[in-house]
CSV table of C-alpha atoms and ligand atoms in Angstrom, one decimal:
chain,number,residue,atom,x,y,z
C,1,UNK,CA,2.7,0.7,18.0
C,2,UNK,CA,-0.7,-0.1,19.6
C,3,UNK,CA,-1.1,0.3,23.3
C,4,UNK,CA,-3.0,-2.5,25.0
C,5,UNK,CA,-3.9,-2.4,28.7
C,6,UNK,CA,-2.1,-5.4,30.2
C,7,UNK,CA,-5.0,-6.4,32.4
C,8,UNK,CA,-7.7,-6.6,29.7
C,9,UNK,CA,-8.3,-10.1,28.5
C,10,UNK,CA,-10.6,-8.8,25.7
C,11,UNK,CA,-8.2,-6.1,24.4
C,12,UNK,CA,-5.2,-8.4,24.6
C,13,UNK,CA,-7.0,-10.9,22.4
C,14,UNK,CA,-8.0,-8.2,20.0
C,15,UNK,CA,-4.4,-7.2,19.7
C,16,UNK,CA,-3.6,-10.3,17.7
C,17,UNK,CA,-5.8,-9.2,14.8
C,18,UNK,CA,-4.3,-5.8,14.6
C,19,UNK,CA,-2.0,-4.8,11.7
C,20,UNK,CA,0.1,-2.8,14.1
C,21,UNK,CA,3.8,-3.4,13.7
C,22,UNK,CA,4.0,-3.8,17.5
C,23,UNK,CA,1.8,-4.0,20.5
C,24,UNK,CA,2.8,-2.2,23.7
C,25,UNK,CA,1.4,-4.3,26.5
C,26,UNK,CA,0.9,-1.7,29.3
C,27,UNK,CA,1.7,-2.3,32.9
C,28,UNK,CA,1.8,1.4,33.8
C,29,UNK,CA,-0.8,4.2,33.4
C,30,UNK,CA,-3.5,2.1,31.7
C,31,UNK,CA,-3.6,-0.3,34.6
C,32,UNK,CA,-5.1,0.5,38.0
C,33,UNK,CA,-2.5,-0.1,40.8
C,34,UNK,CA,-4.8,-2.7,42.3
C,35,UNK,CA,-4.5,-4.7,39.0
C,36,UNK,CA,-0.8,-4.4,38.4
C,37,UNK,CA,0.1,-7.8,39.8
C,38,UNK,CA,-2.6,-9.5,37.8
C,39,UNK,CA,-1.5,-7.7,34.7
C,40,UNK,CA,2.1,-8.9,35.1
C,41,UNK,CA,0.9,-12.5,35.0
C,42,UNK,CA,-1.4,-11.9,32.1
C,43,UNK,CA,1.3,-10.1,30.0
C,44,UNK,CA,3.8,-12.9,30.8
C,45,UNK,CA,1.4,-15.5,29.6
C,46,UNK,CA,0.6,-13.5,26.5
C,47,UNK,CA,4.2,-13.2,25.6
C,48,UNK,CA,4.9,-16.9,26.3
C,49,UNK,CA,2.1,-18.0,24.1
C,50,UNK,CA,3.2,-15.9,21.2
C,51,UNK,CA,6.7,-16.9,20.3
C,52,UNK,CA,6.4,-16.1,16.6
C,53,UNK,CA,6.9,-12.3,16.3
C,54,UNK,CA,7.5,-12.2,12.6
C,55,UNK,CA,4.2,-10.4,12.0
C,56,UNK,CA,4.0,-8.3,15.1
C,57,UNK,CA,6.5,-7.4,17.8
C,58,UNK,CA,5.5,-7.5,21.4
C,59,UNK,CA,6.7,-4.7,23.6
C,60,UNK,CA,5.9,-4.0,27.3
C,61,UNK,CA,5.6,-0.6,29.0
C,62,UNK,CA,6.9,-1.1,32.5
C,63,UNK,CA,6.6,1.3,35.4
C,64,UNK,CA,9.2,4.1,35.9
C,65,UNK,CA,12.5,3.0,37.3
C,66,UNK,CA,12.1,5.4,40.2
C,67,UNK,CA,9.3,3.1,41.5
C,68,UNK,CA,9.6,-0.3,43.1
C,69,UNK,CA,7.0,-1.6,40.7
C,70,UNK,CA,9.5,-1.5,37.8
C,71,UNK,CA,11.7,-4.4,39.0
C,72,UNK,CA,8.6,-6.5,39.7
C,73,UNK,CA,7.4,-5.7,36.2
C,74,UNK,CA,10.6,-7.2,34.8
C,75,UNK,CA,9.3,-10.6,35.5
C,76,UNK,CA,8.0,-10.3,31.9
C,77,UNK,CA,11.6,-10.7,30.7
C,78,UNK,CA,10.8,-14.4,31.0
C,79,UNK,CA,8.4,-14.0,28.0
C,80,UNK,CA,11.2,-12.5,25.8
C,81,UNK,CA,9.5,-9.3,24.8
C,82,UNK,CA,10.9,-7.6,21.7
C,83,UNK,CA,11.4,-4.5,23.7
C,84,UNK,CA,10.5,-2.3,26.7
C,85,UNK,CA,8.9,1.1,26.6
C,86,UNK,CA,10.4,3.0,29.6
C,87,UNK,CA,8.2,5.9,30.9
C,88,UNK,CA,9.2,9.0,32.9
C,89,UNK,CA,12.9,8.7,32.2
C,90,UNK,CA,15.1,11.6,33.3
C,91,UNK,CA,17.9,11.0,30.9
C,92,UNK,CA,19.9,8.3,29.0
C,93,UNK,CA,21.1,7.2,32.5
C,94,UNK,CA,17.8,5.5,33.0
C,95,UNK,CA,18.2,3.6,29.7
C,96,UNK,CA,21.7,2.5,30.9
C,97,UNK,CA,20.3,1.3,34.2
C,98,UNK,CA,17.6,-0.7,32.5
C,99,UNK,CA,20.2,-2.2,30.1
C,100,UNK,CA,22.1,-3.4,33.1
C,101,UNK,CA,19.1,-5.1,34.6
C,102,UNK,CA,18.3,-6.7,31.3
C,103,UNK,CA,21.8,-8.0,30.9
C,104,UNK,CA,21.4,-9.9,34.2
C,105,UNK,CA,17.7,-11.0,33.6
C,106,UNK,CA,18.3,-12.2,30.1
C,107,UNK,CA,20.9,-14.6,31.4
C,108,UNK,CA,18.6,-15.8,34.2
C,109,UNK,CA,15.6,-16.3,31.8
C,110,UNK,CA,17.6,-17.8,28.9
C,111,UNK,CA,16.8,-14.9,26.6
C,112,UNK,CA,19.4,-14.0,23.9
C,113,UNK,CA,21.9,-11.4,25.2
C,114,UNK,CA,21.0,-7.9,24.1
C,115,UNK,CA,17.8,-9.1,22.4
C,116,UNK,CA,15.4,-6.8,24.3
C,117,UNK,CA,15.3,-3.3,22.9
C,118,UNK,CA,14.4,-0.1,24.7
C,119,UNK,CA,12.3,2.9,23.7
C,120,UNK,CA,12.1,5.6,26.4
C,121,UNK,CA,9.3,8.1,26.7
C,122,UNK,CA,11.7,10.9,26.8
C,123,UNK,CA,9.7,14.0,27.7
C,124,UNK,CA,7.6,13.1,30.7
C,125,UNK,CA,9.6,14.8,33.5
C,126,UNK,CA,11.0,18.3,33.8
C,127,UNK,CA,14.7,17.1,34.0
C,128,UNK,CA,14.1,14.9,30.9
C,129,UNK,CA,13.4,18.0,28.8
C,130,UNK,CA,17.0,19.2,29.4
C,131,UNK,CA,18.5,15.8,28.5
C,132,UNK,CA,17.1,15.0,25.1
C,133,UNK,CA,20.6,15.3,23.7
C,134,UNK,CA,21.9,12.5,26.0
C,135,UNK,CA,20.9,9.4,24.1
C,136,UNK,CA,23.6,9.0,21.5
C,137,UNK,CA,25.6,5.8,22.2
C,138,UNK,CA,23.9,5.2,25.5
C,139,UNK,CA,23.1,1.5,24.7
C,140,UNK,CA,22.9,-0.7,21.7
C,141,UNK,CA,19.4,-1.6,22.9
C,142,UNK,CA,18.1,1.9,22.2
C,143,UNK,CA,15.6,1.5,19.3
C,144,UNK,CA,13.9,4.9,19.3
C,145,UNK,CA,12.6,7.8,21.3
C,146,UNK,CA,9.0,8.7,21.9
C,147,UNK,CA,7.4,11.6,23.7
C,148,UNK,CA,4.3,12.4,25.7
C,149,UNK,CA,2.5,15.6,26.5
C,150,UNK,CA,0.4,14.5,29.4
C,151,UNK,CA,2.8,13.6,32.2
C,152,UNK,CA,5.0,16.6,31.5
C,153,UNK,CA,1.9,18.8,31.7
C,154,UNK,CA,1.2,17.4,35.2
C,155,UNK,CA,4.9,17.7,36.1
C,156,UNK,CA,4.9,21.4,35.2
C,157,UNK,CA,1.6,22.1,37.0
C,158,UNK,CA,-0.2,22.9,33.8
C,159,UNK,CA,-4.0,22.5,33.8
C,160,UNK,CA,-3.9,21.8,30.1
C,161,UNK,CA,-1.3,21.2,27.4
C,162,UNK,CA,-3.3,23.1,24.7
C,163,UNK,CA,-3.8,26.7,23.8
C,164,UNK,CA,-7.2,28.1,23.2
C,165,UNK,CA,-6.9,27.4,19.4
C,166,UNK,CA,-6.4,23.6,20.2
C,167,UNK,CA,-2.7,23.5,19.3
C,168,UNK,CA,-0.1,22.2,21.8
C,169,UNK,CA,1.3,25.1,23.9
C,170,UNK,CA,5.0,26.0,23.3
C,171,UNK,CA,6.5,23.7,25.9
C,172,UNK,CA,4.8,20.7,24.5
C,173,UNK,CA,5.8,21.6,21.0
C,174,UNK,CA,9.3,21.9,22.3
C,175,UNK,CA,9.0,18.3,23.8
C,176,UNK,CA,8.0,17.1,20.3
C,177,UNK,CA,10.8,18.9,18.6
C,178,UNK,CA,13.4,17.8,21.1
C,179,UNK,CA,12.3,14.2,20.9
C,180,UNK,CA,12.6,14.3,17.1
C,181,UNK,CA,16.0,16.0,17.3
C,182,UNK,CA,17.3,13.8,20.1
C,183,UNK,CA,16.3,10.7,18.1
C,184,UNK,CA,18.2,11.9,15.0
C,185,UNK,CA,21.2,12.8,17.2
C,186,UNK,CA,21.2,9.3,18.6
C,187,UNK,CA,20.6,7.7,15.2
C,188,UNK,CA,17.3,6.0,16.2
C,189,UNK,CA,13.6,6.2,15.2
C,190,UNK,CA,11.5,9.1,16.4
C,191,UNK,CA,8.0,7.7,17.3
C,192,UNK,CA,5.2,10.2,17.6
C,193,UNK,CA,3.0,10.4,20.6
C,194,UNK,CA,-0.6,9.2,20.7
C,195,UNK,CA,-3.6,11.1,19.3
C,196,UNK,CA,-6.2,10.8,22.1
C,197,UNK,CA,-9.3,11.7,20.1
C,198,UNK,CA,-9.8,8.1,18.9
C,199,UNK,CA,-13.1,8.8,17.2
C,200,UNK,CA,-11.7,11.4,14.9
C,201,UNK,CA,-9.9,9.6,12.0
C,202,UNK,CA,-9.6,12.8,9.9
C,203,UNK,CA,-7.8,14.5,12.8
C,204,UNK,CA,-5.6,11.5,13.3
C,205,UNK,CA,-4.7,11.4,9.6
C,206,UNK,CA,-3.7,15.0,9.6
C,207,UNK,CA,-1.7,14.6,12.8
C,208,UNK,CA,0.1,11.5,11.4
C,209,UNK,CA,0.9,13.1,8.1
C,210,UNK,CA,2.3,16.2,10.0
C,211,UNK,CA,4.4,13.8,12.1
C,212,UNK,CA,5.8,12.0,9.1
C,213,UNK,CA,6.6,15.3,7.3
C,214,UNK,CA,8.5,16.4,10.3
C,215,UNK,CA,10.6,13.2,10.4
C,216,UNK,CA,8.9,10.8,12.7
C,217,UNK,CA,8.9,7.2,11.4
C,218,UNK,CA,6.1,5.9,13.4
C,219,UNK,CA,3.3,6.7,15.8
C,220,UNK,CA,1.6,5.3,18.9
C,221,UNK,CA,-2.0,4.2,18.6
C,222,UNK,CA,-4.4,3.7,21.6
C,223,UNK,CA,-7.3,2.2,19.7
C,224,UNK,CA,-7.4,-0.5,17.1
C,225,UNK,CA,-9.2,1.7,14.6
C,226,UNK,CA,-6.3,4.1,14.6
C,227,UNK,CA,-3.8,1.6,13.2
C,228,UNK,CA,-4.8,1.6,9.5
C,229,UNK,CA,-4.9,5.4,9.4
C,230,UNK,CA,-1.4,5.6,10.9
C,231,UNK,CA,0.0,2.9,8.7
C,232,UNK,CA,-1.3,4.6,5.6
C,233,UNK,CA,0.0,8.0,6.6
C,234,UNK,CA,3.5,6.7,7.3
C,235,UNK,CA,3.7,4.8,4.0
C,236,UNK,CA,5.0,6.7,1.0
C,237,UNK,CA,2.2,7.6,-1.4
C,238,UNK,CA,2.3,6.8,-5.2
C,239,UNK,CA,2.9,10.4,-5.9
C,240,UNK,CA,5.8,10.6,-3.5
C,241,UNK,CA,7.3,7.5,-4.9
C,242,UNK,CA,7.0,8.8,-8.5
C,243,UNK,CA,8.5,12.2,-7.6
C,244,UNK,CA,11.3,10.6,-5.7
C,245,UNK,CA,12.2,8.4,-8.7
C,246,UNK,CA,12.3,11.4,-10.9
C,247,UNK,CA,14.6,13.2,-8.4
C,248,UNK,CA,17.0,10.2,-8.2
C,249,UNK,CA,16.9,9.9,-12.1
C,250,UNK,CA,17.8,13.5,-12.7
C,251,UNK,CA,20.9,13.3,-10.5
C,252,UNK,CA,21.8,9.9,-12.0
C,253,UNK,CA,21.6,11.4,-15.5
C,254,UNK,CA,23.7,14.4,-14.5
C,255,UNK,CA,26.5,12.8,-12.4
C,256,UNK,CA,28.7,16.0,-12.4
C,257,UNK,CA,26.0,18.2,-11.0
C,258,UNK,CA,25.4,19.1,-7.3
C,259,UNK,CA,22.3,21.1,-8.1
C,260,UNK,CA,19.7,20.8,-10.8
C,261,UNK,CA,16.2,22.1,-11.7
C,262,UNK,CA,13.1,19.9,-12.0
C,263,UNK,CA,9.6,21.3,-12.7
C,264,UNK,CA,10.9,24.7,-11.8
C,265,UNK,CA,12.2,23.6,-8.4
C,266,UNK,CA,15.9,23.8,-7.3
C,267,UNK,CA,17.2,20.4,-6.1
C,268,UNK,CA,20.4,19.7,-4.3
C,269,UNK,CA,21.9,17.0,-2.1
C,270,UNK,CA,19.4,17.1,0.8
C,271,UNK,CA,16.6,16.6,-1.8
C,272,UNK,CA,18.4,13.6,-3.3
C,273,UNK,CA,18.9,12.1,0.2
C,274,UNK,CA,15.2,12.6,1.0
C,275,UNK,CA,14.2,11.0,-2.3
C,276,UNK,CA,16.5,8.0,-1.7
C,277,UNK,CA,15.0,7.5,1.8
C,278,UNK,CA,11.4,7.6,0.5
C,279,UNK,CA,12.4,4.9,-2.1
C,280,UNK,CA,14.2,2.8,0.5
C,281,UNK,CA,11.1,3.0,2.8
C,282,UNK,CA,8.8,2.1,-0.1
C,283,UNK,CA,11.0,-0.9,-1.0
C,284,UNK,CA,10.9,-2.1,2.6
C,285,UNK,CA,7.2,-1.8,2.8
C,286,UNK,CA,6.8,-3.6,-0.6
C,287,UNK,CA,8.4,-6.8,0.9
D,1,LIG,N1,-6.3,-2.6,22.2
D,1,LIG,C1,-7.0,-3.7,21.8
D,1,LIG,N2,-8.4,-3.7,21.7
D,1,LIG,C2,-9.0,-2.5,22.0
D,1,LIG,C3,-8.2,-1.4,22.4
D,1,LIG,C4,-6.8,-1.5,22.5
D,1,LIG,N3,-6.1,-0.4,22.8
D,1,LIG,N4,-9.1,-0.4,22.6
D,1,LIG,C5,-10.3,-0.9,22.4
D,1,LIG,N5,-10.2,-2.2,22.0
D,1,LIG,C6,-11.4,-3.1,21.7
D,1,LIG,C7,-12.5,-3.0,22.7
D,1,LIG,O1,-12.3,-3.9,23.7
D,1,LIG,C8,-13.7,-3.3,21.8
D,1,LIG,O2,-13.7,-4.7,21.6
D,1,LIG,P1,-15.2,-5.4,21.3
D,1,LIG,O3,-15.6,-4.9,19.9
D,1,LIG,O4,-14.8,-6.9,21.2
D,1,LIG,O5,-16.1,-5.1,22.4
D,1,LIG,C9,-13.3,-2.7,20.5
D,1,LIG,O6,-11.9,-2.6,20.4
D,1,LIG,C10,-13.9,-1.3,20.3
D,1,LIG,O7,-13.5,-0.5,21.3
D,1,LIG,P2,-14.4,0.8,21.8
D,1,LIG,O8,-15.7,0.4,22.4
D,1,LIG,O9,-14.4,1.7,20.6
D,1,LIG,O10,-13.5,1.5,22.9
D,1,LIG,P3,-13.5,1.2,24.5
D,1,LIG,O11,-14.6,2.2,25.0
D,1,LIG,O12,-13.7,-0.2,24.8
D,1,LIG,O13,-12.1,1.7,24.9
D,1,LIG,C11,-10.2,3.1,25.4
D,1,LIG,C12,-11.6,3.0,24.7
D,1,LIG,C13,-9.6,4.4,25.1
D,1,LIG,C14,-10.4,2.9,26.9
D,1,LIG,C15,-9.4,2.0,24.8
D,1,LIG,O14,-9.2,2.2,23.4
D,1,LIG,C16,-8.1,1.7,25.5
D,1,LIG,O15,-8.0,1.1,26.5
D,1,LIG,N6,-7.0,2.2,24.9
D,1,LIG,C17,-5.6,2.0,25.3
D,1,LIG,C18,-5.3,2.9,26.5
D,1,LIG,C19,-3.9,2.8,26.9
D,1,LIG,O16,-3.3,1.7,26.8
D,1,LIG,N7,-3.3,3.9,27.4
D,1,LIG,C20,-2.0,4.0,27.8
D,1,LIG,C21,-1.1,4.7,26.8
D,1,LIG,S1,-1.5,6.4,26.6
D,2,LIG,MG1,1.6,8.4,31.3
């Protein structure tokens, strides 16, 4: 998902060319408050002029529900966005509140009921950190959870979110882990946070692969050059596909066995499930 500042004509037009699965047209932190009203109009026009979303979904990040700006941002419902990224949530209660707004606004704007999905940025406030287990069954609109390490740092009074060795400090690793676990508990996608060092593709590749190994199914990009790197890292490699086929084969050939050996490695049901999900993902990407 590629973030595009909602008030930048140039960047919005560049979004069209991007192989990102989705753009997130931003009305929040990437837009100066003096430009928010202009950005709302630009984002609405952008959505209205792009009704074919088969190649790229169009999402909008609105302002937090705790601010008056959020309701004004929802003028963009008229452009039938595929979804809304909701920042600075405190819990699933915020997703439920936005769902209620959308139920009314979809009717007013003639948008199909329930069409607009929601992805909260679920680790940006201190209370949010205690509520990552709250999202299961909160709304059929919930499409995923994502996390951020910047706003929570500010909320905690931290001067940096990194340790001296460059790794995220514990509390931010906890945010990442709780986002991943909360998403799994809710049965939705976990979408990894952005990698801010946009001129470091090797670092981005390593970070993306780490995210995928952990269970994230996608990642946020902030610069167009990041999208190909992320897409490659989140696509199963030839080696992975070949190995997964062998794992599935060995279980298929030995239907009575719950555990088998392959190349000197013990395999049991979790390995079979992992292999099946790699093959399912590869089949979806092959379409
Ligand atoms: N979406 C679309 N186009 C973008 C883009 C983005 N997120 N970021 C950069 N571009 C465009 C630039 O306009 C430039 O276009 P040009 O070649 O026609 O001049 C081209 O891509 C190369 O950009 P570059 O010069 O390398 O970067 P920059 O200095 O213009 O911008 C950022 C750097 C970080 C400010 C910019 O990438 C950006 O705005 N990112 C998104 C920020 C955001 O939305 N943050 C909120 C979520 S954390
Ligand atoms: Mg922010």
